[in-house]
Amino acid sequence: MSYGTWIMLTGSLVGVSCGIIGCFLILRKMAMLADAISHTVLLGIVLAYLVSHSLEGIYMLVGAGIIGLLTAFLVQVLHSSGVQSDAAIGVVFTSLFAFGVILLSAFAGKVHLDVNHALMGEITFIPWNTLTIGGMDLGPSAVWMLGTVLIINLILIFLFYKEIKISSFDPAMATAIGIPVMFIHYLLMSMVSITTVASFDSVGAILVVAMLIVPGATAYLLTDKLLAMLIISAVIGVISAIGGYYAALVWNISISGSMASIAGLIFAATFILSPRYGLLSKLLARKSLITE
Amino acid sequence: MNPIQVSNLTVAYDRKPVLQEVTFQMPEGKLIGVVGPNGAGKSTLIKAILGLVPKASGSVEIYGKSYRTQRKLVGYVPQRGSVDWDFPTNALDVVLMGRYGHVGWFRRPGKKDTAIAMQALDKVGMKEYADRQISQLSGGQQQRVFLARALAQDATVYFMDEPFVGVDAATEKAIISLLNELKAQGKTVLVVHHDLQTVKEYFDWTLLLNKQKIALGPTEEVFTVENLQKTYGGRLAFLDSQVSPSYVVQP
Ligand SMILES: Nc1ncnc2c1ncn2[C@@H]1O[C@H](COP(=O)(O)OP(=O)(O)OP(=O)(O)O)[C@@H](O)[C@H]1O
Ligand SMILES: [Mg+2]
């Protein structure tokens, strides 16, 4: 496959994974927690490296998963002991992230990672960092990692779909009928963590947050059905990735930045034009009411 | 055996006790009203019975066993404001959630569940709204969807938190006859209720609650001026010296 195809495939995988998981974050009003996790996983990556002395994907996923869960757990603990939830997120976010940055700078010589790279990502180099097993070149390792994470996410969502749905809509009812709401919460947070860390290296933390929030927020304006929202969000993720790549080629700009911008543009267009909830349709409806 | 047995139940949020040493047994096959002022702990009582808030002490039994093992016997109608009605889903889907407890892990509700859910919607007069996005329902219609969801749970004991809030008089009558139908099937229905004027008309038994149990028994026995004064304190103004006609609860 060509260089461009790999990049678009990588971006699309990020778009689909983040787009789907992002819907649940929006519906559960946890966008801020996702933002926090997407940063604190840095600590997980550094710790995973210090323990394993390797930058293999699997160690990263485990490290990020653990720290992601720890973030969600600490936020929960602070919140349930009376700290406001946004303050709780702020405290946990900054302390864990800062700790990650300190570790990173202390061991900077040994770890091939820098903060800038982690935050901004560099999708441009993806195609050259390939996975080789037994001398066979299997394509970019980022694609393998993102593909694995996407499959894990899809399987978990498929298995726990109705549990995730009811505990997002009505946690009290869910608890009453015996669904382990906290388990579902941490399951989702683990999915956010591994999705983030897999996407981290290719598009960077800040743009992961964009992909987590923007496609889901757009899909929310376009449909009244949960399943449709998940699919639309994934499709918007893919369109942003492919459109972003071509836009970057044409204007010679940062690829991941351009992908996030396309997602933003799609949201803006939807916000104005959406047939149901868009500004335009609301204005028109009001006008037709007045003239009637 | 008693459908609901609560013993020495104490519940506290942030160490401040909201329910103190509440003990009662509910009889089977009755419509039971729970009344008390705002903040009396009515919702908290239901939540504690259903295990939604931790108990500081005491125990709850549904037909002689702990709630955990009896979940399938219990149906729940939460206060309408407890969920986000902008959630992307329709009325039928919400009612189907009443089936989730019966469906079990890793399985989807099937045709039979959908049929039960449609039947429940029909019973509350909401069949035509099955496909309607829930945010596009009126408050009273949303309340009826919640009721239908509880019906779909096909329970033996029901807990309903203010099911009449925001519904019109005709719907209220329809709901009451529905509850009487459940009662006729031998089911026990506990309803948190605010309108003191209709208590005598609607409920066989009444629980008067204000942090503690004030009284529980057949409505005509416990729904007295004295008990109401104990429950509502000075906030109850009598428009009539008789118990039956009308009271006004002042905020
Ligand atoms: N999650 C909570 N955290 C802290 N205090 C709470 C919580 N929920 C309820 N309370 C307090 O517990 C008391 C009882 O509340 P509850 O909701 O059970 O009252 P209620 O009888 O249902 O009132 P209403 O008629 O207004 O519905 C109130 O004083 C309330 O402020
Ligand atoms: Mg209440």
Short mmCIF file of C-alpha atoms and ligand atoms in Angstrom, two decimals, chain B residues 13-14 16 18 36-45 47 79 161-162 194, ligand 1:
data_model
loop_
_atom_site.label_atom_id
_atom_site.label_comp_id
_atom_site.label_asym_id
_atom_site.label_seq_id
_atom_site.Cartn_x
_atom_site.Cartn_y
_atom_site.Cartn_z
CA TYR B 13 -26.02 10.93 53.58
CA ASP B 14 -22.82 12.54 54.82
CA LYS B 16 -26.70 13.17 58.69
CA VAL B 18 -32.27 10.87 56.72
CA GLY B 36 -44.66 12.95 54.11
CA PRO B 37 -43.25 16.44 53.52
CA ASN B 38 -40.43 17.25 51.09
CA GLY B 39 -37.20 15.84 52.37
CA ALA B 40 -38.98 13.33 54.60
CA GLY B 41 -36.94 10.53 53.08
CA LYS B 42 -39.63 8.94 50.90
CA SER B 43 -37.40 8.56 47.86
CA THR B 44 -34.54 7.54 50.11
CA LEU B 45 -36.69 4.79 51.60
CA LYS B 47 -33.71 3.69 47.14
CA GLN B 79 -38.87 10.07 39.87
CA ASP B 161 -41.80 7.36 43.23
CA GLU B 162 -44.39 10.06 42.55
CA HIS B 194 -48.07 14.08 47.44
N1 LIG C 1 -27.70 12.22 47.22
C1 LIG C 1 -27.94 12.90 48.36
N2 LIG C 1 -26.91 13.43 49.06
C2 LIG C 1 -27.11 14.12 50.21
N3 LIG C 1 -28.33 14.32 50.75
C3 LIG C 1 -29.39 13.83 50.09
C4 LIG C 1 -29.26 13.09 48.87
N4 LIG C 1 -30.48 12.72 48.45
C5 LIG C 1 -31.34 13.20 49.38
N5 LIG C 1 -30.69 13.86 50.36
C6 LIG C 1 -31.32 14.49 51.54
O1 LIG C 1 -32.05 13.48 52.21
C7 LIG C 1 -33.29 13.98 52.64
C8 LIG C 1 -34.41 13.10 52.14
O2 LIG C 1 -34.46 13.15 50.72
P1 LIG C 1 -35.52 12.38 49.86
O3 LIG C 1 -35.22 12.64 48.44
O4 LIG C 1 -35.59 10.98 50.30
O5 LIG C 1 -36.87 13.12 50.27
P2 LIG C 1 -38.32 12.93 49.71
O6 LIG C 1 -39.16 12.59 50.87
O7 LIG C 1 -38.33 12.01 48.55
O8 LIG C 1 -38.67 14.41 49.24
P3 LIG C 1 -39.51 14.96 47.98
O9 LIG C 1 -40.92 14.98 48.43
O10 LIG C 1 -38.98 16.33 47.78
O11 LIG C 1 -39.26 14.04 46.82
C9 LIG C 1 -33.37 15.42 52.18
O12 LIG C 1 -33.09 16.24 53.28
C10 LIG C 1 -32.32 15.54 51.13
O13 LIG C 1 -31.74 16.82 51.17
#
